[in-house]
Structures are given as C-alpha cells and as structure tokens.
Amino acid sequence: MPRFAANLSMMFTEMPFLERFQAAADAGFAAVEYLFPYDHPAEEVAAARRDAGVEQVLFNAPAGDWAAGERGLACLPDRQEEFDRGLETALRYAEALDCPRIHVMAGIPRPDGELDAAGRAAAREVHVRRVRQAADAAAAVGRRVLIEPINPVDMPGYLLDSVHEGRDVLEQIDHPAVGLQLDLYHAQITDGDLTRLIRSAADVVEHVQIASVPDRHEPDGGELDLDHVLGVLDDVGYAGWVGCEYRPAGETRAGLGWFHRRTGSGRADRRGSGA
C-alpha cells in the first residue's frame, strides 16, 4: 500500500498554513510535505506537526526571491553567502521538525533563458559543488539532500529539467547523502515512458510525487494511470512516501475520493471527502 503525504503548499489552502497539518491528519494522511516553512518560526511549525500527529517527510531549502521568479540558488555563482545562510536555516528547521530530507533547488541560471553549452556547463559545475556542500552539512546532522528535475513548461530555464539529466548530476555529485526526488507530473511532461523511467531510476529515487497531467489536479485523472504507476513503484520495491503535490480542482476534501478509495481512510473526516 502506498504511503501518501499531503503537500500543504497546494492542499488544504482553504485554511491558514498551520491549520493544514490537522486538516491533513483528519483526512487520513499520516505525513506531510510542502515547499517552504519559513514564514513561521520553526517552533510553531513543529508544534503544529506534533499536535496533528503527522510525520514531516520533505521541504525545500530557501530558494531565493520566489515572488521575483527565482527558483533556487544552487547554480547561481554570485549567491554563495545567501546559499550558506539558507542551508543553515533549512537544517535548523529540519531538526525542529524531525524531517529527514531537504530538497535543494538548482535554480534558473539565466532568467531570459539564453544559456549556451558553456554557460550550462558552468552552472552545472556550481550546482554540483553546492549540492555536495549541502550533503556534507546534512549528513553531519543525520539528514539527506534531494535534487528534483522540473519540467520546462512550468519552470522555463530551470537548470535540471529531465530525469536523465538528474541521473547524470547525481553521478557527478557522487555523495551518499544525495538522492533523486521523482515527480511523476514533471517526468511525464519532460521524459514520458514512465514505466521504464521508474524502473531505470529506482536505485536513486528517494521520494516520489504525483499529480494529474496536464492540469496538475487530483492524481487519478488526465494522462497518468495512477494505479499502474503505483503498481510499478511497488514492483521496483519503492518503500518511501508518495507526495501529493497537486492543486485540487475544488475544495481539497471534496477531491479526496481517490485517496480514500486506495487507503480506506477518511472515516474521521467525511464532510465532503467524496468517499
């Protein structure tokens, strides 16, 4: 049976962030993930997690000025000091939240998208060096670092845009505390052929995320056959969490029928779950 984690940056947004932990627990989720916790003190976020009785399985390190379009600092050569501070902050939150994994976003090396081969190679070199740095720091306190390929439709210019490239980067990083975050929504758009892709990447995948393609709504619609890809994950022995990083088409609980049917959960909160 898959272990699903609710993504609190996209789900349960009908309520304030700190209330989403309990909403996820009431809906039947045993774990949560999200993009960033930094708008709230670590102690407050940790208390919300503890009170709800859910595990924290993943969040992102600070990624620069998100509102201005920045999507990570790891490949930006002139942002070392900010990267260092962000890494320190992320590890402090990870300790408070008892979170084992931090996603370090690569970044967009050129906002205008004009990046030639030499520029890409230079950005890759910086990225590899920074992720190694993050992995060293994370491993020293019992945490791990993930990298994630993100499709160029949703995030134009992002340095790491395919699972194939992700494997190449992991080989360059060559660090035991680094793994791959496989978002099947992004992978379907960029790579396709998900059955073979999952099988070929199984040895490096440490976290999986799901959503429908192309709308990024509930994961049981669109181009993906959810039961099939979950079956492939079972076949390759994946035992980690499956993050539900999707934007509900309507009110979050009203769209959780797919989740309740597959887990038998939702008995504690059927007020519009669709179950």
mmCIF file of C-alpha atoms in Angstrom:
data_model
loop_
_atom_site.group_PDB
_atom_site.id
_atom_site.type_symbol
_atom_site.label_atom_id
_atom_site.label_comp_id
_atom_site.label_asym_id
_atom_site.label_seq_id
_atom_site.Cartn_x
_atom_site.Cartn_y
_atom_site.Cartn_z
ATOM 1 C CA MET A 1 0.000 0.000 0.000
ATOM 2 C CA PRO A 2 1.485 3.383 -0.940
ATOM 3 C CA ARG A 3 2.211 5.845 1.842
ATOM 4 C CA PHE A 4 0.771 9.208 0.815
ATOM 5 C CA ALA A 5 1.956 12.570 2.159
ATOM 6 C CA ALA A 6 -0.229 15.653 1.759
ATOM 7 C CA ASN A 7 1.501 18.657 0.222
ATOM 8 C CA LEU A 8 0.410 21.570 2.393
ATOM 9 C CA SER A 9 1.557 24.228 -0.065
ATOM 10 C CA MET A 10 -1.085 23.060 -2.537
ATOM 11 C CA MET A 11 -3.646 21.136 -0.492
ATOM 12 C CA PHE A 12 -5.928 22.451 2.262
ATOM 13 C CA THR A 13 -5.208 26.025 1.214
ATOM 14 C CA GLU A 14 -8.763 26.909 2.286
ATOM 15 C CA MET A 15 -7.245 27.466 5.750
ATOM 16 C CA PRO A 16 -4.118 29.063 7.243
ATOM 17 C CA PHE A 17 -0.891 27.107 6.868
ATOM 18 C CA LEU A 18 -0.517 25.988 10.479
ATOM 19 C CA GLU A 19 -4.073 24.610 10.488
ATOM 20 C CA ARG A 20 -3.396 22.429 7.449
ATOM 21 C CA PHE A 21 -1.437 19.873 9.478
ATOM 22 C CA GLN A 22 -4.515 18.902 11.476
ATOM 23 C CA ALA A 23 -6.705 19.027 8.367
ATOM 24 C CA ALA A 24 -4.396 16.540 6.656
ATOM 25 C CA ALA A 25 -4.446 14.264 9.695
ATOM 26 C CA ASP A 26 -8.250 14.465 9.903
ATOM 27 C CA ALA A 27 -8.467 13.456 6.241
ATOM 28 C CA GLY A 28 -6.357 10.358 6.895
ATOM 29 C CA PHE A 29 -2.844 11.421 5.928
ATOM 30 C CA ALA A 30 -0.020 10.205 8.135
ATOM 31 C CA ALA A 31 2.594 12.563 6.698
ATOM 32 C CA VAL A 32 3.016 15.981 5.120
ATOM 33 C CA GLU A 33 5.388 17.854 2.845
ATOM 34 C CA TYR A 34 5.398 21.401 1.476
ATOM 35 C CA LEU A 35 7.584 23.925 -0.310
ATOM 36 C CA PHE A 36 8.729 26.268 2.458
ATOM 37 C CA PRO A 37 8.009 26.637 6.197
ATOM 38 C CA TYR A 38 9.991 29.839 6.710
ATOM 39 C CA ASP A 39 7.103 32.293 7.083
ATOM 40 C CA HIS A 40 6.562 30.805 10.549
ATOM 41 C CA PRO A 41 9.011 30.188 13.403
ATOM 42 C CA ALA A 42 10.331 26.636 13.433
ATOM 43 C CA GLU A 43 8.876 26.036 16.886
ATOM 44 C CA GLU A 44 5.359 26.942 15.730
ATOM 45 C CA VAL A 45 5.547 24.679 12.702
ATOM 46 C CA ALA A 46 6.953 21.861 14.819
ATOM 47 C CA ALA A 47 4.136 22.259 17.331
ATOM 48 C CA ALA A 48 1.505 22.103 14.577
ATOM 49 C CA ARG A 49 3.093 18.919 13.247
ATOM 50 C CA ARG A 50 3.306 17.301 16.679
ATOM 51 C CA ASP A 51 -0.241 18.257 17.641
ATOM 52 C CA ALA A 52 -1.564 16.744 14.415
ATOM 53 C CA GLY A 53 0.473 13.567 14.870
ATOM 54 C CA VAL A 54 1.839 13.550 11.312
ATOM 55 C CA GLU A 55 5.352 12.950 10.019
ATOM 56 C CA GLN A 56 7.262 15.666 8.203
ATOM 57 C CA VAL A 57 8.918 13.991 5.213
ATOM 58 C CA LEU A 58 10.203 16.803 2.980
ATOM 59 C CA PHE A 59 10.509 20.540 2.436
ATOM 60 C CA ASN A 60 12.688 22.834 0.324
ATOM 61 C CA ALA A 61 15.716 24.825 1.341
ATOM 62 C CA PRO A 62 15.316 28.597 0.815
ATOM 63 C CA ALA A 63 15.217 29.254 -2.928
ATOM 64 C CA GLY A 64 15.884 32.973 -3.287
ATOM 65 C CA ASP A 65 13.252 35.573 -4.123
ATOM 66 C CA TRP A 66 10.337 33.334 -5.089
ATOM 67 C CA ALA A 67 7.985 36.245 -5.804
ATOM 68 C CA ALA A 68 10.504 37.633 -8.272
ATOM 69 C CA GLY A 69 10.757 34.326 -10.103
ATOM 70 C CA GLU A 70 13.847 32.811 -8.515
ATOM 71 C CA ARG A 71 13.688 29.053 -8.140
ATOM 72 C CA GLY A 72 16.774 28.071 -6.197
ATOM 73 C CA LEU A 73 20.296 29.274 -5.527
ATOM 74 C CA ALA A 74 22.427 26.184 -6.023
ATOM 75 C CA CYS A 75 23.587 27.050 -9.556
ATOM 76 C CA LEU A 76 23.938 30.828 -9.147
ATOM 77 C CA PRO A 77 27.655 31.625 -8.740
ATOM 78 C CA ASP A 78 27.246 35.023 -7.057
ATOM 79 C CA ARG A 79 24.880 33.800 -4.302
ATOM 80 C CA GLN A 80 27.200 31.703 -2.130
ATOM 81 C CA GLU A 81 26.640 33.619 1.112
ATOM 82 C CA GLU A 82 22.865 33.511 0.697
ATOM 83 C CA PHE A 83 23.043 29.810 -0.129
ATOM 84 C CA ASP A 84 25.075 29.213 3.044
ATOM 85 C CA ARG A 85 22.577 31.069 5.203
ATOM 86 C CA GLY A 86 19.660 29.266 3.592
ATOM 87 C CA LEU A 87 21.261 25.886 4.145
ATOM 88 C CA GLU A 88 21.847 26.686 7.802
ATOM 89 C CA THR A 89 18.219 27.758 8.171
ATOM 90 C CA ALA A 90 16.905 24.648 6.394
ATOM 91 C CA LEU A 91 18.895 22.327 8.631
ATOM 92 C CA ARG A 92 17.666 24.144 11.727
ATOM 93 C CA TYR A 93 14.053 23.681 10.603
ATOM 94 C CA ALA A 94 14.743 20.048 9.680
ATOM 95 C CA GLU A 95 15.971 19.386 13.208
ATOM 96 C CA ALA A 96 12.970 21.093 14.792
ATOM 97 C CA LEU A 97 10.555 19.227 12.503
ATOM 98 C CA ASP A 98 12.398 15.897 12.647
ATOM 99 C CA CYS A 99 12.430 15.947 8.849
ATOM 100 C CA PRO A 100 14.878 13.555 7.164
ATOM 101 C CA ARG A 101 15.036 15.189 3.692
ATOM 102 C CA ILE A 102 15.625 18.630 2.239
ATOM 103 C CA HIS A 103 15.144 19.446 -1.434
ATOM 104 C CA VAL A 104 17.846 21.822 -2.672
ATOM 105 C CA MET A 105 16.543 23.567 -5.790
ATOM 106 C CA ALA A 106 19.023 24.087 -8.617
ATOM 107 C CA GLY A 107 17.819 27.472 -9.847
ATOM 108 C CA ILE A 108 17.400 29.328 -13.124
ATOM 109 C CA PRO A 109 20.846 30.443 -14.316
ATOM 110 C CA ARG A 110 19.527 32.938 -16.880
ATOM 111 C CA PRO A 111 16.058 34.467 -16.421
ATOM 112 C CA ASP A 112 15.934 35.213 -20.156
ATOM 113 C CA GLY A 113 16.508 31.534 -20.921
ATOM 114 C CA GLU A 114 19.521 32.254 -23.131
ATOM 115 C CA LEU A 115 22.077 29.694 -21.947
ATOM 116 C CA ASP A 116 24.648 28.234 -24.325
ATOM 117 C CA ALA A 117 26.576 24.997 -23.766
ATOM 118 C CA ALA A 118 29.437 26.732 -21.967
ATOM 119 C CA GLY A 119 27.044 28.594 -19.703
ATOM 120 C CA ARG A 120 25.156 25.418 -18.869
ATOM 121 C CA ALA A 121 28.385 23.599 -18.067
ATOM 122 C CA ALA A 122 29.475 26.415 -15.768
ATOM 123 C CA ALA A 123 26.103 26.457 -14.000
ATOM 124 C CA ARG A 124 26.223 22.677 -13.628
ATOM 125 C CA GLU A 125 29.675 22.914 -12.021
ATOM 126 C CA VAL A 126 28.397 25.381 -9.425
ATOM 127 C CA HIS A 127 25.289 23.265 -8.831
ATOM 128 C CA VAL A 128 27.285 20.088 -8.239
ATOM 129 C CA ARG A 129 29.632 21.838 -5.830
ATOM 130 C CA ARG A 130 26.800 23.417 -3.827
ATOM 131 C CA VAL A 131 24.786 20.193 -3.558
ATOM 132 C CA ARG A 132 27.906 18.415 -2.289
ATOM 133 C CA GLN A 133 28.298 21.166 0.288
ATOM 134 C CA ALA A 134 24.654 20.768 1.329
ATOM 135 C CA ALA A 135 25.020 16.995 1.506
ATOM 136 C CA ASP A 136 28.086 17.237 3.724
ATOM 137 C CA ALA A 137 26.264 19.547 6.124
ATOM 138 C CA ALA A 138 23.072 17.457 6.057
ATOM 139 C CA ALA A 139 24.857 14.156 6.602
ATOM 140 C CA ALA A 140 26.661 15.592 9.628
ATOM 141 C CA VAL A 141 23.287 16.002 11.367
ATOM 142 C CA GLY A 142 21.606 12.873 10.043
ATOM 143 C CA ARG A 143 19.693 14.426 7.124
ATOM 144 C CA ARG A 144 19.665 13.881 3.396
ATOM 145 C CA VAL A 145 19.508 16.127 0.334
ATOM 146 C CA LEU A 146 17.365 15.601 -2.760
ATOM 147 C CA ILE A 147 17.545 17.072 -6.248
ATOM 148 C CA GLU A 148 14.474 17.221 -8.487
ATOM 149 C CA PRO A 149 14.107 17.546 -12.273
ATOM 150 C CA ILE A 150 11.366 20.091 -13.064
ATOM 151 C CA ASN A 151 9.706 20.397 -16.461
ATOM 152 C CA PRO A 152 10.427 23.459 -18.641
ATOM 153 C CA VAL A 153 6.736 24.205 -19.239
ATOM 154 C CA ASP A 154 6.047 25.001 -15.581
ATOM 155 C CA MET A 155 9.517 26.363 -14.868
ATOM 156 C CA PRO A 156 11.249 27.669 -18.010
ATOM 157 C CA GLY A 157 15.016 27.882 -17.748
ATOM 158 C CA TYR A 158 15.356 25.643 -14.688
ATOM 159 C CA LEU A 159 18.796 24.041 -14.808
ATOM 160 C CA LEU A 160 17.707 20.473 -14.076
ATOM 161 C CA ASP A 161 14.834 19.574 -16.410
ATOM 162 C CA SER A 162 14.836 15.811 -17.010
ATOM 163 C CA VAL A 163 15.281 12.602 -15.052
ATOM 164 C CA HIS A 164 18.035 11.554 -17.435
ATOM 165 C CA GLU A 165 19.956 14.716 -16.583
ATOM 166 C CA GLY A 166 19.199 14.167 -12.913
ATOM 167 C CA ARG A 167 20.987 10.817 -13.023
ATOM 168 C CA ASP A 168 23.985 12.431 -14.682
ATOM 169 C CA VAL A 169 24.120 15.101 -11.984
ATOM 170 C CA LEU A 170 23.886 12.504 -9.219
ATOM 171 C CA GLU A 171 26.862 10.710 -10.716
ATOM 172 C CA GLN A 172 28.822 13.954 -10.758
ATOM 173 C CA ILE A 173 27.845 14.818 -7.189
ATOM 174 C CA ASP A 174 28.828 11.310 -6.087
ATOM 175 C CA HIS A 175 27.729 11.702 -2.483
ATOM 176 C CA PRO A 176 25.993 9.037 -0.359
ATOM 177 C CA ALA A 177 23.622 11.590 1.237
ATOM 178 C CA VAL A 178 22.059 12.744 -2.059
ATOM 179 C CA GLY A 179 19.145 11.144 -3.887
ATOM 180 C CA LEU A 180 16.524 11.842 -6.551
ATOM 181 C CA GLN A 181 13.099 13.368 -5.996
ATOM 182 C CA LEU A 182 10.931 11.912 -8.775
ATOM 183 C CA ASP A 183 7.839 13.961 -9.504
ATOM 184 C CA LEU A 184 5.825 11.912 -11.991
ATOM 185 C CA TYR A 185 3.953 15.027 -13.125
ATOM 186 C CA HIS A 186 7.187 16.674 -14.257
ATOM 187 C CA ALA A 187 8.581 13.388 -15.578
ATOM 188 C CA GLN A 188 5.556 12.699 -17.776
ATOM 189 C CA ILE A 189 5.840 16.119 -19.387
ATOM 190 C CA THR A 190 9.596 16.006 -19.942
ATOM 191 C CA ASP A 191 10.575 12.326 -20.167
ATOM 192 C CA GLY A 192 7.440 10.219 -20.668
ATOM 193 C CA ASP A 193 7.606 6.416 -20.844
ATOM 194 C CA LEU A 194 7.065 6.341 -17.082
ATOM 195 C CA THR A 195 7.115 2.581 -16.606
ATOM 196 C CA ARG A 196 10.623 2.255 -17.992
ATOM 197 C CA LEU A 197 11.651 5.525 -16.397
ATOM 198 C CA ILE A 198 10.641 4.397 -12.904
ATOM 199 C CA ARG A 199 12.406 1.078 -13.369
ATOM 200 C CA SER A 200 15.594 2.705 -14.650
ATOM 201 C CA ALA A 201 15.719 5.266 -11.828
ATOM 202 C CA ALA A 202 14.613 3.015 -8.973
ATOM 203 C CA ASP A 203 18.094 2.748 -7.468
ATOM 204 C CA VAL A 204 18.375 6.513 -6.883
ATOM 205 C CA VAL A 205 14.758 7.555 -6.164
ATOM 206 C CA GLU A 206 14.156 8.546 -2.541
ATOM 207 C CA HIS A 207 10.898 10.468 -2.816
ATOM 208 C CA VAL A 208 8.031 10.372 -5.321
ATOM 209 C CA GLN A 209 5.360 12.973 -6.062
ATOM 210 C CA ILE A 210 2.152 12.708 -8.084
ATOM 211 C CA ALA A 211 -0.427 14.887 -9.831
ATOM 212 C CA SER A 212 -2.570 14.634 -12.931
ATOM 213 C CA VAL A 213 -1.138 15.684 -16.291
ATOM 214 C CA PRO A 214 -1.546 18.256 -17.755
ATOM 215 C CA ASP A 215 -3.746 20.089 -15.223
ATOM 216 C CA ARG A 216 -1.867 19.176 -12.024
ATOM 217 C CA HIS A 217 -5.112 18.358 -10.229
ATOM 218 C CA GLU A 218 -6.096 15.191 -8.342
ATOM 219 C CA PRO A 219 -3.763 12.395 -9.490
ATOM 220 C CA ASP A 220 -6.401 9.962 -10.721
ATOM 221 C CA GLY A 221 -7.237 11.967 -13.863
ATOM 222 C CA GLY A 222 -5.551 13.130 -17.036
ATOM 223 C CA GLU A 223 -2.777 11.247 -18.804
ATOM 224 C CA LEU A 224 -1.463 9.190 -15.897
ATOM 225 C CA ASP A 225 -2.842 5.806 -14.905
ATOM 226 C CA LEU A 226 -2.359 6.225 -11.160
ATOM 227 C CA ASP A 227 -2.909 2.588 -10.226
ATOM 228 C CA HIS A 228 -0.452 1.483 -12.896
ATOM 229 C CA VAL A 229 2.382 3.796 -11.817
ATOM 230 C CA LEU A 230 1.791 2.951 -8.157
ATOM 231 C CA GLY A 231 1.986 -0.717 -9.137
ATOM 232 C CA VAL A 232 5.291 -0.115 -10.902
ATOM 233 C CA LEU A 233 6.621 1.583 -7.774
ATOM 234 C CA ASP A 234 5.592 -1.499 -5.795
ATOM 235 C CA ASP A 235 7.259 -3.758 -8.347
ATOM 236 C CA VAL A 236 10.605 -1.960 -8.036
ATOM 237 C CA GLY A 237 10.442 -2.099 -4.237
ATOM 238 C CA TYR A 238 9.873 1.589 -3.581
ATOM 239 C CA ALA A 239 9.013 1.924 0.098
ATOM 240 C CA GLY A 240 9.165 5.709 0.534
ATOM 241 C CA TRP A 241 6.464 8.342 0.659
ATOM 242 C CA VAL A 242 4.356 9.464 -2.282
ATOM 243 C CA GLY A 243 3.865 13.208 -2.022
ATOM 244 C CA CYS A 244 0.545 14.570 -3.270
ATOM 245 C CA GLU A 245 1.848 17.747 -4.877
ATOM 246 C CA TYR A 246 -1.261 18.740 -6.780
ATOM 247 C CA ARG A 247 -3.655 21.658 -6.930
ATOM 248 C CA PRO A 248 -7.141 20.452 -6.021
ATOM 249 C CA ALA A 249 -9.706 21.205 -8.695
ATOM 250 C CA GLY A 250 -12.046 22.455 -5.959
ATOM 251 C CA GLU A 251 -12.172 22.272 -2.177
ATOM 252 C CA THR A 252 -9.442 19.876 -1.044
ATOM 253 C CA ARG A 253 -11.576 17.438 0.948
ATOM 254 C CA ALA A 254 -14.165 17.203 -1.813
ATOM 255 C CA GLY A 255 -11.499 15.793 -4.128
ATOM 256 C CA LEU A 256 -10.032 13.156 -1.815
ATOM 257 C CA GLY A 257 -12.142 10.261 -3.046
ATOM 258 C CA TRP A 258 -9.125 8.892 -4.957
ATOM 259 C CA PHE A 259 -7.157 8.823 -1.688
ATOM 260 C CA HIS A 260 -9.858 7.266 0.476
ATOM 261 C CA ARG A 261 -10.602 4.541 -2.070
ATOM 262 C CA ARG A 262 -6.955 3.477 -2.101
ATOM 263 C CA THR A 263 -6.248 3.718 1.625
ATOM 264 C CA GLY A 264 -9.572 3.083 3.341
ATOM 265 C CA SER A 265 -9.032 6.334 5.256
ATOM 266 C CA GLY A 266 -11.316 9.294 5.724
ATOM 267 C CA ARG A 267 -13.626 7.834 8.325
ATOM 268 C CA ALA A 268 -12.673 10.638 10.714
ATOM 269 C CA ASP A 269 -13.472 13.383 8.233
ATOM 270 C CA ARG A 270 -16.120 12.600 5.644
ATOM 271 C CA ARG A 271 -17.583 16.110 5.500
ATOM 272 C CA GLY A 272 -17.327 16.326 1.739
ATOM 273 C CA SER A 273 -14.457 13.935 1.106
ATOM 274 C CA GLY A 274 -16.214 12.357 -1.854
ATOM 275 C CA ALA A 275 -15.539 8.941 -0.329
#
